Short mmCIF file of C-alpha atoms and ligand atoms in Angstrom, two decimals:
data_model
loop_
_atom_site.label_atom_id
_atom_site.label_comp_id
_atom_site.label_asym_id
_atom_site.label_seq_id
_atom_site.Cartn_x
_atom_site.Cartn_y
_atom_site.Cartn_z
CA MET A 114 29.04 21.05 -19.93
CA ASN A 115 31.20 18.02 -20.59
CA ASN A 116 32.14 16.72 -23.99
CA LEU A 117 29.49 14.01 -23.74
CA SER A 118 26.68 16.46 -24.41
CA ARG A 119 25.46 15.85 -27.91
CA PRO A 120 22.07 17.53 -28.14
CA ARG A 121 21.70 16.99 -31.87
CA GLU A 122 22.09 13.28 -31.55
CA VAL A 123 18.96 13.05 -29.40
CA VAL A 124 17.01 14.60 -32.25
CA ALA A 125 18.69 12.33 -34.78
CA SER A 126 17.91 9.19 -32.79
CA GLN A 127 14.27 10.19 -32.60
CA SER A 128 14.00 10.10 -36.36
CA ASP A 129 16.27 7.10 -36.89
CA GLY A 130 14.58 4.99 -34.26
CA TRP A 131 16.29 2.41 -32.13
CA GLN A 132 20.03 2.92 -31.63
CA PRO A 133 22.74 0.67 -30.20
CA GLU A 134 23.38 3.34 -27.58
CA HIS A 135 19.84 2.90 -26.28
CA GLU A 136 20.71 -0.67 -25.45
CA ALA A 137 23.93 0.36 -23.79
CA MET A 138 21.98 2.86 -21.72
CA LEU A 139 19.33 0.35 -20.67
CA ARG A 140 22.00 -2.20 -19.73
CA GLN A 141 23.79 0.44 -17.73
CA ALA A 142 20.57 1.35 -15.90
CA ALA A 143 20.00 -2.35 -15.16
CA GLU A 144 23.58 -2.69 -13.87
CA ARG A 145 23.20 0.33 -11.58
CA ALA A 146 19.88 -1.00 -10.32
CA MET A 147 21.36 -4.43 -9.57
CA GLU A 148 24.37 -2.94 -7.79
CA PHE A 149 21.99 -0.98 -5.61
CA ARG A 150 19.90 -4.01 -4.72
CA ARG A 151 22.93 -6.25 -4.19
CA ALA A 152 24.39 -3.88 -1.61
CA LEU A 153 21.18 -3.43 0.38
CA GLY A 154 21.80 -6.23 2.86
CA SER A 155 25.16 -4.84 3.94
CA CYS A 156 24.57 -1.09 3.74
CA PRO A 157 23.03 1.05 6.51
CA GLN A 158 19.24 0.80 6.41
CA LYS A 159 18.87 4.56 6.10
CA PRO A 160 19.69 7.27 3.55
CA ALA A 161 23.27 8.57 3.76
CA ARG A 162 22.19 12.16 3.12
CA THR A 163 19.39 14.37 4.40
CA PHE A 164 16.65 16.00 2.38
CA ALA A 165 18.41 19.38 2.69
CA GLU A 166 21.62 17.83 1.32
CA MET A 167 19.76 16.13 -1.50
CA ARG A 168 18.09 19.38 -2.52
CA GLU A 169 21.50 20.93 -2.55
CA SER A 170 22.70 18.24 -4.99
CA PHE A 171 19.62 18.16 -7.21
CA LEU A 172 18.52 21.77 -7.52
CA SER A 173 20.27 23.44 -10.41
CA PRO A 174 19.31 25.81 -13.23
CA LEU A 175 17.40 24.33 -16.16
CA PRO A 176 20.01 23.07 -18.65
CA GLU A 177 19.87 24.92 -21.95
CA GLU A 178 21.23 21.96 -23.88
CA GLY A 179 20.47 18.28 -23.56
CA CYS A 180 23.05 15.55 -23.30
CA ASP A 181 23.28 11.88 -24.15
CA GLY A 182 21.23 9.31 -22.28
CA ARG A 183 24.08 7.30 -20.79
CA SER A 184 25.52 10.35 -19.05
CA VAL A 185 22.07 11.32 -17.82
CA ILE A 186 21.48 7.91 -16.28
CA GLU A 187 24.94 7.92 -14.72
CA GLU A 188 24.37 11.41 -13.34
CA LEU A 189 20.90 10.56 -12.01
CA ALA A 190 22.14 7.43 -10.22
CA ALA A 191 25.12 9.25 -8.73
CA LEU A 192 22.92 12.10 -7.55
CA ALA A 193 20.08 9.99 -6.16
CA GLU A 194 21.76 7.01 -4.51
CA PRO A 195 23.09 8.80 -1.40
CA GLY A 196 19.54 9.93 -0.63
CA LEU A 197 17.80 6.60 -1.16
CA ALA A 198 16.33 4.66 1.75
CA ALA A 199 16.83 0.90 2.02
CA MET A 200 13.07 0.38 1.77
CA THR A 201 13.55 -2.88 -0.08
CA GLY A 202 16.27 -4.02 2.32
CA PRO A 203 16.04 -7.01 4.69
CA ARG A 204 15.98 -5.02 7.94
CA PHE A 205 13.59 -2.27 7.03
CA PHE A 206 10.58 -2.30 9.37
CA GLY A 207 9.29 1.22 8.78
CA TRP A 208 5.61 1.94 8.10
CA VAL A 209 3.95 -0.99 6.26
CA ILE A 210 5.36 -0.97 2.79
CA GLY A 211 6.53 -4.18 1.15
CA ALA A 212 9.82 -4.55 -0.65
CA SER A 213 9.36 -4.93 -4.43
CA HIS A 214 10.45 -8.48 -5.16
CA PRO A 215 12.92 -8.87 -8.08
CA VAL A 216 10.30 -10.76 -10.12
CA GLY A 217 7.91 -7.81 -9.85
CA VAL A 218 10.71 -5.40 -10.70
CA ALA A 219 11.71 -7.40 -13.76
CA ALA A 220 8.10 -7.59 -14.96
CA ASP A 221 7.82 -3.86 -14.38
CA TRP A 222 10.92 -3.21 -16.48
CA LEU A 223 9.24 -5.06 -19.31
CA THR A 224 6.02 -3.14 -18.68
CA SER A 225 7.88 0.17 -19.02
CA ALA A 226 9.71 -1.00 -22.11
CA TRP A 227 6.54 -2.27 -23.73
CA GLY A 228 4.99 1.12 -22.99
CA GLN A 229 1.38 0.08 -23.27
CA ASN A 230 -1.29 2.64 -22.54
CA CYS A 231 -3.64 0.20 -20.94
CA GLY A 232 -6.91 2.11 -21.17
CA SER A 233 -8.63 -0.20 -23.61
CA HIS A 234 -8.41 -3.86 -24.57
CA THR A 235 -8.61 -3.23 -28.30
CA ALA A 236 -5.56 -0.98 -28.09
CA THR A 237 -3.55 -3.47 -26.02
CA PRO A 238 -5.05 -6.93 -25.83
CA ALA A 239 -2.13 -8.32 -23.78
CA ALA A 240 -2.24 -5.67 -21.06
CA ALA A 241 -6.00 -5.98 -20.68
CA ALA A 242 -5.94 -9.78 -20.69
CA SER A 243 -3.11 -9.95 -18.13
CA GLU A 244 -5.20 -7.74 -15.83
CA GLU A 245 -8.21 -9.95 -16.25
CA ALA A 246 -6.14 -13.05 -15.49
CA ALA A 247 -4.40 -11.43 -12.51
CA ALA A 248 -7.78 -10.20 -11.21
CA ALA A 249 -9.19 -13.73 -11.28
CA TRP A 250 -6.11 -15.05 -9.42
CA LEU A 251 -6.46 -12.29 -6.82
CA LEU A 252 -10.09 -13.16 -6.13
CA ASP A 253 -9.10 -16.78 -5.76
CA LEU A 254 -6.12 -16.05 -3.46
CA LEU A 255 -8.15 -13.69 -1.29
CA ASP A 256 -11.19 -15.93 -1.48
CA LEU A 257 -13.57 -13.14 -2.45
CA PRO A 258 -16.65 -13.48 -4.70
CA ARG A 259 -15.29 -14.73 -8.04
CA ASP A 260 -17.61 -12.44 -10.01
CA ALA A 261 -16.51 -9.28 -8.19
CA SER A 262 -14.86 -6.66 -10.40
CA VAL A 263 -11.27 -5.57 -9.87
CA GLY A 264 -9.69 -2.21 -10.71
CA PHE A 265 -5.90 -1.79 -10.77
CA ALA A 266 -5.22 1.50 -9.00
CA THR A 267 -2.05 3.24 -7.79
CA GLY A 268 -2.43 1.91 -4.25
CA ALA A 269 -4.90 1.43 -1.43
CA THR A 270 -5.65 5.14 -1.18
CA LEU A 271 -7.07 5.19 -4.69
CA ALA A 272 -8.52 1.71 -4.30
CA ASN A 273 -10.45 2.92 -1.24
CA PHE A 274 -11.52 5.98 -3.23
CA THR A 275 -12.72 3.83 -6.12
CA CYS A 276 -14.71 1.44 -3.91
CA LEU A 277 -16.27 4.28 -1.97
CA ALA A 278 -17.24 6.02 -5.22
CA ALA A 279 -19.07 2.82 -6.23
CA ALA A 280 -20.75 2.73 -2.80
CA ARG A 281 -21.80 6.36 -3.01
CA GLY A 282 -23.23 5.91 -6.52
CA GLU A 283 -25.12 2.72 -5.73
CA LEU A 284 -26.65 3.93 -2.45
CA LEU A 285 -27.88 7.12 -4.10
CA ARG A 286 -29.14 5.27 -7.17
CA ARG A 287 -31.31 3.16 -4.85
CA VAL A 288 -33.01 6.33 -3.61
CA GLY A 289 -33.46 7.69 -7.12
CA TRP A 290 -30.43 9.95 -7.41
CA ASP A 291 -27.80 9.74 -10.17
CA VAL A 292 -24.68 11.09 -8.50
CA GLU A 293 -22.43 10.30 -11.47
CA ALA A 294 -24.50 12.66 -13.65
CA ASN A 295 -25.79 15.17 -11.12
CA GLY A 296 -23.21 15.32 -8.39
CA LEU A 297 -23.92 15.77 -4.73
CA PHE A 298 -25.63 19.18 -4.79
CA GLY A 299 -29.21 18.54 -3.69
CA ALA A 300 -28.60 14.79 -3.25
CA PRO A 301 -30.10 12.89 -0.31
CA PRO A 302 -27.49 12.74 2.47
CA ILE A 303 -25.26 9.69 2.91
CA ARG A 304 -24.17 8.65 6.34
CA VAL A 305 -20.63 7.31 6.76
CA ILE A 306 -19.72 5.17 9.75
CA ILE A 307 -16.05 4.48 10.32
CA GLY A 308 -13.75 3.25 13.09
CA GLU A 309 -11.98 5.97 15.02
CA GLU A 310 -8.63 4.41 14.11
CA ALA A 311 -9.13 4.01 10.38
CA HIS A 312 -6.12 4.80 8.21
CA ALA A 313 -5.63 8.51 7.44
CA SER A 314 -5.85 7.89 3.69
CA VAL A 315 -9.45 6.67 4.01
CA PHE A 316 -10.40 10.06 5.36
CA SER A 317 -8.77 11.64 2.29
CA SER A 318 -10.89 9.43 0.05
CA LEU A 319 -13.98 10.76 1.83
CA GLN A 320 -12.63 14.25 1.31
CA PHE A 321 -12.17 13.71 -2.46
CA LEU A 322 -15.66 12.18 -2.77
CA GLY A 323 -17.50 15.13 -1.27
CA LEU A 324 -18.48 13.00 1.72
CA GLY A 325 -16.23 14.98 4.05
CA TYR A 326 -13.90 13.64 6.70
CA GLU A 327 -15.50 15.58 9.56
CA ARG A 328 -19.16 14.73 9.02
CA VAL A 329 -18.58 11.00 9.50
CA ILE A 330 -19.63 9.03 12.56
CA ARG A 331 -16.49 7.73 14.26
CA ILE A 332 -16.89 4.57 16.28
CA PRO A 333 -14.76 4.24 19.43
CA THR A 334 -12.25 1.40 19.42
CA ASP A 335 -11.05 -1.25 21.85
CA ALA A 336 -7.53 -1.67 23.24
CA MET A 337 -6.23 -3.08 19.91
CA GLY A 338 -7.88 -0.37 17.80
CA ARG A 339 -10.86 -2.48 16.63
CA MET A 340 -14.29 -0.91 16.23
CA ARG A 341 -16.44 -1.64 19.28
CA ILE A 342 -19.42 -3.64 18.10
CA ASP A 343 -21.83 -2.28 20.75
CA GLU A 344 -20.98 1.28 19.74
CA PHE A 345 -21.31 0.38 16.11
CA GLU A 346 -24.69 -1.28 16.57
CA SER A 347 -26.01 1.71 18.45
CA ALA A 348 -24.76 4.13 15.76
CA MET A 349 -26.34 2.01 13.01
CA SER A 350 -29.72 2.03 14.75
CA GLN A 351 -29.87 5.80 14.92
CA SER A 352 -31.05 6.46 11.37
CA ASP A 353 -32.17 4.70 8.22
CA GLN A 354 -30.37 7.04 5.85
CA PRO A 355 -28.29 5.45 3.07
CA THR A 356 -25.15 4.38 4.91
CA ILE A 357 -21.58 3.43 4.05
CA VAL A 358 -19.76 1.46 6.73
CA ILE A 359 -15.98 1.40 6.49
CA ALA A 360 -14.24 -1.42 8.33
CA GLN A 361 -10.55 -2.16 8.57
CA ALA A 362 -8.63 -5.38 8.02
CA GLY A 363 -5.20 -4.74 9.47
CA HIS A 364 -4.73 -1.76 11.80
CA ILE A 365 -1.69 0.27 10.77
CA ASN A 366 -0.10 -0.13 14.24
CA THR A 367 -1.46 -3.31 15.78
CA GLY A 368 -2.46 -5.26 12.67
CA ALA A 369 -5.87 -5.88 14.31
CA PHE A 370 -9.08 -6.57 12.40
CA ASP A 371 -12.45 -4.95 12.98
CA PRO A 372 -15.11 -7.60 13.79
CA ILE A 373 -16.22 -7.54 10.19
CA LEU A 374 -18.57 -10.53 10.19
CA ARG A 375 -20.71 -8.95 12.91
CA ILE A 376 -20.36 -5.45 11.47
CA ALA A 377 -21.54 -6.66 8.07
CA LYS A 378 -24.51 -8.54 9.54
CA ILE A 379 -25.76 -5.47 11.40
CA ALA A 380 -24.95 -3.12 8.52
CA HIS A 381 -26.72 -5.24 5.91
CA ARG A 382 -29.88 -5.40 8.04
CA GLY A 383 -29.94 -1.61 7.51
CA ASN A 384 -29.11 -1.95 3.78
CA ALA A 385 -25.76 -0.30 4.30
CA TRP A 386 -22.77 -0.77 2.01
CA VAL A 387 -19.83 -2.36 3.83
CA HIS A 388 -16.39 -1.45 2.59
CA VAL A 389 -13.19 -3.03 3.91
CA ASP A 390 -9.84 -1.25 3.90
CA GLY A 391 -7.48 -4.20 3.81
CA ALA A 392 -4.38 -2.50 2.41
CA PHE A 393 -2.13 -5.17 3.89
CA GLY A 394 -4.42 -7.13 6.24
CA LEU A 395 -6.55 -8.63 3.48
CA TRP A 396 -3.56 -10.82 2.63
CA ALA A 397 -4.00 -12.65 5.95
CA ARG A 398 -6.76 -14.38 4.04
CA ALA A 399 -4.24 -15.98 1.69
CA CYS A 400 -2.52 -17.89 4.50
CA PRO A 401 -4.19 -20.79 6.32
CA SER A 402 -2.68 -19.87 9.71
CA THR A 403 -4.05 -16.31 9.62
CA ALA A 404 -7.16 -16.72 7.47
CA LEU A 405 -9.33 -17.06 10.56
CA LEU A 406 -8.70 -13.40 11.36
CA THR A 407 -10.58 -12.48 8.20
CA THR A 408 -13.70 -14.57 8.78
CA GLY A 409 -16.73 -12.86 7.32
CA ILE A 410 -14.79 -10.41 5.18
CA GLU A 411 -16.28 -12.07 2.12
CA THR A 412 -19.72 -10.79 3.12
CA ALA A 413 -18.67 -7.15 2.57
CA ASP A 414 -19.56 -5.18 -0.57
CA SER A 415 -16.12 -3.86 -1.49
CA TRP A 416 -12.49 -4.34 -0.55
CA ALA A 417 -9.36 -2.28 -1.11
CA THR A 418 -5.90 -3.80 -0.92
CA ASP A 419 -2.37 -3.12 -2.04
CA GLY A 420 -0.14 -5.01 -4.42
CA HIS A 421 2.92 -3.01 -3.40
CA LYS A 422 2.72 -4.00 0.26
CA TRP A 423 2.40 -7.66 1.13
CA LEU A 424 2.38 -9.01 -2.42
CA GLN A 425 5.83 -7.38 -2.90
CA LEU A 426 5.00 -5.67 -6.18
CA PRO A 427 6.89 -2.53 -7.15
CA TYR A 428 5.10 0.78 -6.79
CA ASP A 429 2.50 1.63 -7.71
CA CYS A 430 -0.17 -0.99 -7.46
CA GLY A 431 -3.39 -1.42 -5.51
CA PHE A 432 -6.65 -3.26 -6.13
CA ALA A 433 -10.22 -1.98 -5.85
CA ILE A 434 -12.55 -4.95 -5.59
CA VAL A 435 -16.32 -4.48 -5.79
CA ARG A 436 -19.04 -7.12 -5.48
CA ASN A 437 -21.49 -5.12 -7.62
CA ALA A 438 -19.53 -4.82 -10.86
CA GLU A 439 -22.14 -2.56 -12.44
CA ALA A 440 -21.92 -0.06 -9.58
CA HIS A 441 -18.12 -0.16 -9.88
CA ARG A 442 -18.26 0.51 -13.58
CA ARG A 443 -20.89 3.24 -13.37
CA ALA A 444 -18.69 5.08 -10.89
CA MET A 445 -15.53 4.93 -13.01
CA ALA A 446 -16.25 4.36 -16.70
CA ILE A 447 -15.20 7.05 -19.13
CA THR A 448 -16.92 7.10 -22.52
CA ALA A 449 -15.96 9.11 -25.58
CA SER A 450 -16.53 8.66 -29.30
CA TYR A 451 -12.87 7.91 -29.95
CA LEU A 452 -12.63 5.30 -27.20
CA PRO A 453 -13.55 1.84 -28.44
CA ALA A 454 -16.79 0.45 -27.01
CA VAL A 455 -16.73 -2.88 -25.18
CA ALA A 456 -18.97 -5.81 -25.96
CA ALA A 457 -20.96 -7.48 -23.19
CA GLY A 458 -18.68 -9.49 -20.88
CA GLU A 459 -15.57 -7.64 -22.04
CA ARG A 460 -13.45 -5.57 -19.75
CA ASN A 461 -11.56 -2.37 -20.35
CA PRO A 462 -8.95 -1.68 -17.66
CA SER A 463 -9.96 2.01 -17.54
CA HIS A 464 -13.55 1.18 -16.58
CA TYR A 465 -12.62 0.29 -13.03
CA VAL A 466 -10.24 3.07 -11.90
CA PRO A 467 -10.17 6.86 -12.17
CA GLU A 468 -7.33 6.97 -14.71
CA LEU A 469 -7.60 6.54 -18.46
CA SER A 470 -3.92 6.41 -19.44
CA ARG A 471 -1.74 4.44 -17.08
CA ARG A 472 0.89 1.76 -16.73
CA ALA A 473 -0.23 -1.80 -17.43
CA ARG A 474 -0.28 -3.05 -13.85
CA GLY A 475 -1.56 -6.47 -14.80
CA PHE A 476 1.81 -7.71 -16.06
CA ALA A 477 3.73 -7.36 -12.79
CA THR A 478 0.74 -8.59 -10.76
CA TRP A 479 0.41 -11.64 -12.99
CA ALA A 480 4.17 -12.31 -12.79
CA MET A 481 4.37 -11.99 -8.99
CA ILE A 482 1.44 -14.32 -8.38
CA ARG A 483 2.76 -16.71 -11.02
CA ALA A 484 6.17 -16.77 -9.31
CA LEU A 485 4.83 -17.33 -5.78
CA GLY A 486 1.78 -19.45 -6.47
CA ARG A 487 -0.89 -19.93 -3.83
CA ARG A 488 1.58 -21.73 -1.58
CA GLY A 489 4.28 -19.06 -1.94
CA VAL A 490 1.90 -16.26 -0.98
CA ALA A 491 0.72 -18.24 2.04
CA GLN A 492 4.32 -18.95 3.08
CA LEU A 493 5.31 -15.31 2.73
CA VAL A 494 2.47 -14.11 4.95
CA GLY A 495 3.04 -16.88 7.49
CA HIS A 496 6.79 -16.22 7.53
CA HIS A 497 6.32 -12.49 8.24
CA CYS A 498 3.88 -13.20 11.06
CA GLY A 499 6.39 -15.67 12.52
CA ILE A 500 9.19 -13.09 12.31
CA ALA A 501 6.97 -10.50 14.03
CA ARG A 502 6.24 -12.94 16.88
CA ARG A 503 9.94 -13.81 17.16
CA MET A 504 10.92 -10.14 17.43
CA ALA A 505 8.15 -9.39 19.94
CA GLN A 506 9.16 -12.38 22.05
CA ALA A 507 12.82 -11.35 22.12
CA LEU A 508 12.10 -7.68 22.86
CA ARG A 509 9.82 -8.59 25.77
CA GLN A 510 12.78 -10.28 27.50
CA GLU A 511 14.50 -6.95 28.06
CA ALA A 512 13.60 -4.95 31.16
CA GLY A 513 11.73 -1.75 30.32
CA ILE A 514 10.66 -2.86 26.83
CA ARG A 515 6.99 -3.70 26.36
CA VAL A 516 5.04 -4.97 23.38
CA LEU A 517 1.66 -3.28 23.57
CA ASN A 518 -0.27 -5.30 20.99
CA GLU A 519 -1.34 -8.90 20.59
CA VAL A 520 0.94 -9.91 17.74
CA GLU A 521 -1.53 -11.77 15.57
CA LEU A 522 -0.23 -10.47 12.26
CA ASN A 523 3.00 -8.81 11.07
CA GLN A 524 2.90 -5.68 13.26
CA VAL A 525 4.65 -5.11 16.60
CA VAL A 526 3.94 -2.06 18.77
CA VAL A 527 6.86 -1.38 21.11
CA ARG A 528 7.03 1.01 24.05
CA PHE A 529 10.15 1.90 26.03
CA GLY A 530 9.66 2.85 29.68
CA SER A 531 6.34 3.35 31.41
CA ASP A 532 2.93 4.45 30.12
CA ASP A 533 3.50 7.87 31.60
CA PRO A 534 3.41 10.28 28.60
CA ALA A 535 6.52 11.87 30.13
CA ASP A 536 8.31 8.68 29.04
CA ASP A 537 7.48 9.38 25.36
CA ILE A 538 10.91 10.91 25.15
CA LEU A 539 12.51 7.52 25.84
CA THR A 540 10.77 5.91 22.87
CA SER A 541 11.67 8.88 20.64
CA LYS A 542 15.29 8.62 21.72
CA VAL A 543 15.46 4.91 20.98
CA ILE A 544 13.96 5.50 17.53
CA ALA A 545 16.45 8.30 16.83
CA ARG A 546 19.32 6.03 17.86
CA ILE A 547 18.06 3.14 15.78
CA GLN A 548 17.73 5.36 12.74
CA ALA A 549 21.18 6.87 13.25
CA ASP A 550 22.75 3.44 13.79
CA GLY A 551 21.37 2.05 10.53
CA THR A 552 21.43 -1.68 11.41
CA CYS A 553 17.68 -1.67 10.89
CA PHE A 554 15.01 0.92 10.27
CA ALA A 555 11.96 1.51 12.45
CA ALA A 556 9.76 4.55 12.85
CA GLY A 557 7.48 5.98 15.51
CA ALA A 558 3.81 6.81 15.79
CA GLN A 559 1.37 8.29 18.27
CA TRP A 560 -1.07 5.61 19.41
CA LYS A 561 -3.67 5.76 22.19
CA GLY A 562 -1.99 8.89 23.48
CA LEU A 563 1.48 7.32 23.63
CA TRP A 564 4.55 7.53 21.46
CA ILE A 565 5.44 4.07 20.21
CA MET A 566 7.91 2.34 17.94
CA ARG A 567 6.24 0.31 15.24
CA LEU A 568 7.82 -2.71 13.58
CA SER A 569 6.22 -3.88 10.40
CA VAL A 570 7.53 -7.08 8.85
CA THR A 571 6.71 -6.96 5.15
CA SER A 572 9.89 -7.61 3.20
CA TRP A 573 10.37 -10.86 1.26
CA ALA A 574 14.09 -10.46 2.07
CA THR A 575 13.78 -10.51 5.87
CA GLY A 576 15.07 -13.69 7.49
CA GLU A 577 15.40 -14.79 11.10
CA ALA A 578 19.02 -13.62 11.28
CA ASP A 579 17.91 -10.14 10.16
CA ALA A 580 15.23 -10.15 12.83
CA ASP A 581 17.70 -11.19 15.55
CA ARG A 582 20.30 -8.65 14.48
CA SER A 583 17.65 -5.92 14.48
CA VAL A 584 16.34 -6.89 17.91
CA ALA A 585 19.91 -6.76 19.26
CA ALA A 586 20.31 -3.28 17.78
CA ILE A 587 17.03 -2.11 19.33
CA ILE A 588 17.94 -3.49 22.73
CA GLY A 589 21.39 -1.90 22.39
CA ALA A 590 19.80 1.46 21.59
CA TRP A 591 17.48 1.15 24.60
CA ARG A 592 20.39 0.36 26.93
CA ALA A 593 22.33 3.34 25.55
CA VAL A 594 19.34 5.65 26.07
CA GLN A 595 19.06 4.48 29.69
CA ALA A 596 22.81 4.91 30.24
CA ASP A 597 22.56 8.46 28.83
CA GLY A 598 19.75 9.32 31.22
CA ALA A 599 21.44 7.78 34.25
C1 PLP B 89 -0.94 1.74 3.45
C2 PLP B 89 -2.34 1.80 3.85
C3 PLP B 89 -3.28 2.58 3.13
C4 PLP B 89 -2.88 3.46 1.99
O1 PLP B 89 -2.32 2.72 0.97
P1 PLP B 89 -1.35 3.33 -0.13
O2 PLP B 89 -0.92 2.14 -0.88
O3 PLP B 89 -0.25 4.01 0.62
O4 PLP B 89 -2.13 4.28 -0.96
C5 PLP B 89 -4.60 2.53 3.53
N1 PLP B 89 -4.99 1.78 4.57
C6 PLP B 89 -4.13 1.04 5.30
C7 PLP B 89 -4.63 0.22 6.44
C8 PLP B 89 -2.77 1.02 4.96
O5 PLP B 89 -1.90 0.28 5.66
#
């Protein structure tokens, strides 16, 4: 142990309250954080160390004695930084994840410092009110029914879960079954219809809800991964059981949208509940040049989307939006004698998500939307779609590189070599080279039986120069892979 360990002082500061050294520690953390972010544009877009190496650095016996906060923060930063990915960097195109804008980060710092348990509005009027305000802005930006209810969840996985819980409860209530009170044992069956290429996390929501991920009806998809409407219509007509239909706005690979207007029309004729997983794609609605892709989405019954993807909020933040606010609340509300009751028209943050105690997500959401405004959000979405088209266009110029999707949003599906599955190895090799090179980051996926490289443009920091530099690196990697094989 070094001479900085002063276990007794931790105890003393707890009784004495706020200490000057707390401020020094917080400033130091802020400095370290800013150094990290400042360097992101020029550092390799990949972690310097592997998971095995990071375990080696982190795993150590439980310390018997504590030590002072400044040393802990210094030690943590020194330990962690070599194993951090440049996920918020300008040339990071992996998965679909957003890049925590500095405004969101700053608001989140305040949120942590304020330390509000945002379960109830009587306990923390500001946290609850900021959520209500941010919720109203969201409905306006996304042009969804203004009286829909909004729950602030950890991300789209839990937002999907929350919406589907509301769907399950409401459909069963209509046939005289109270699932919130009595569970699913003995309940009338619910049918779930979902596109074959729905996001994996939606199937986990079904798993958590007792609806099962195997007993669903999976609708075949077209070349872009959209649900085929003929197949959907025929599945719908097969039974008049209570039905949940899950559509997708923004396919994880292609960015494509299910034909939601037509799906909803057919589904509603059969009294089904239509849920939309729009983790990133729902934001297309906030931009005039892409809004057309989302036509009819407003006719659905519930929508899940993320704050930490396209809106650039820090983790973790997603939104569960439900047209039938009562169904939403019945599915999620927790009541107990010691929890303050709400008057009619009042909103407790905990009534719309599974958690009781949680971070006050309304502050960062409010701040991010306040900073961007309607026009800023539209520009961000439009800019990313433009960058995606630019990258696709440039990649297509190179012999042997193909873009497999219609680039109508921010996603580009790239294949190296032919469609012969034996050529999968070429795409894997390019991805491995790209990741080792570190100029940009891109990852692979299996899609329609082929290994592909997926580029997802979702960082506020990505400019045209970043796109061009990344394309050059990808083409360079492809040429090197070919030279290796020759
Ligand atoms: C990312 C994503 C999810 C899951 O969202 P999390 O925020 O990771 O929980 C669900 N659906 C789609 C289409 C996604 O892109």
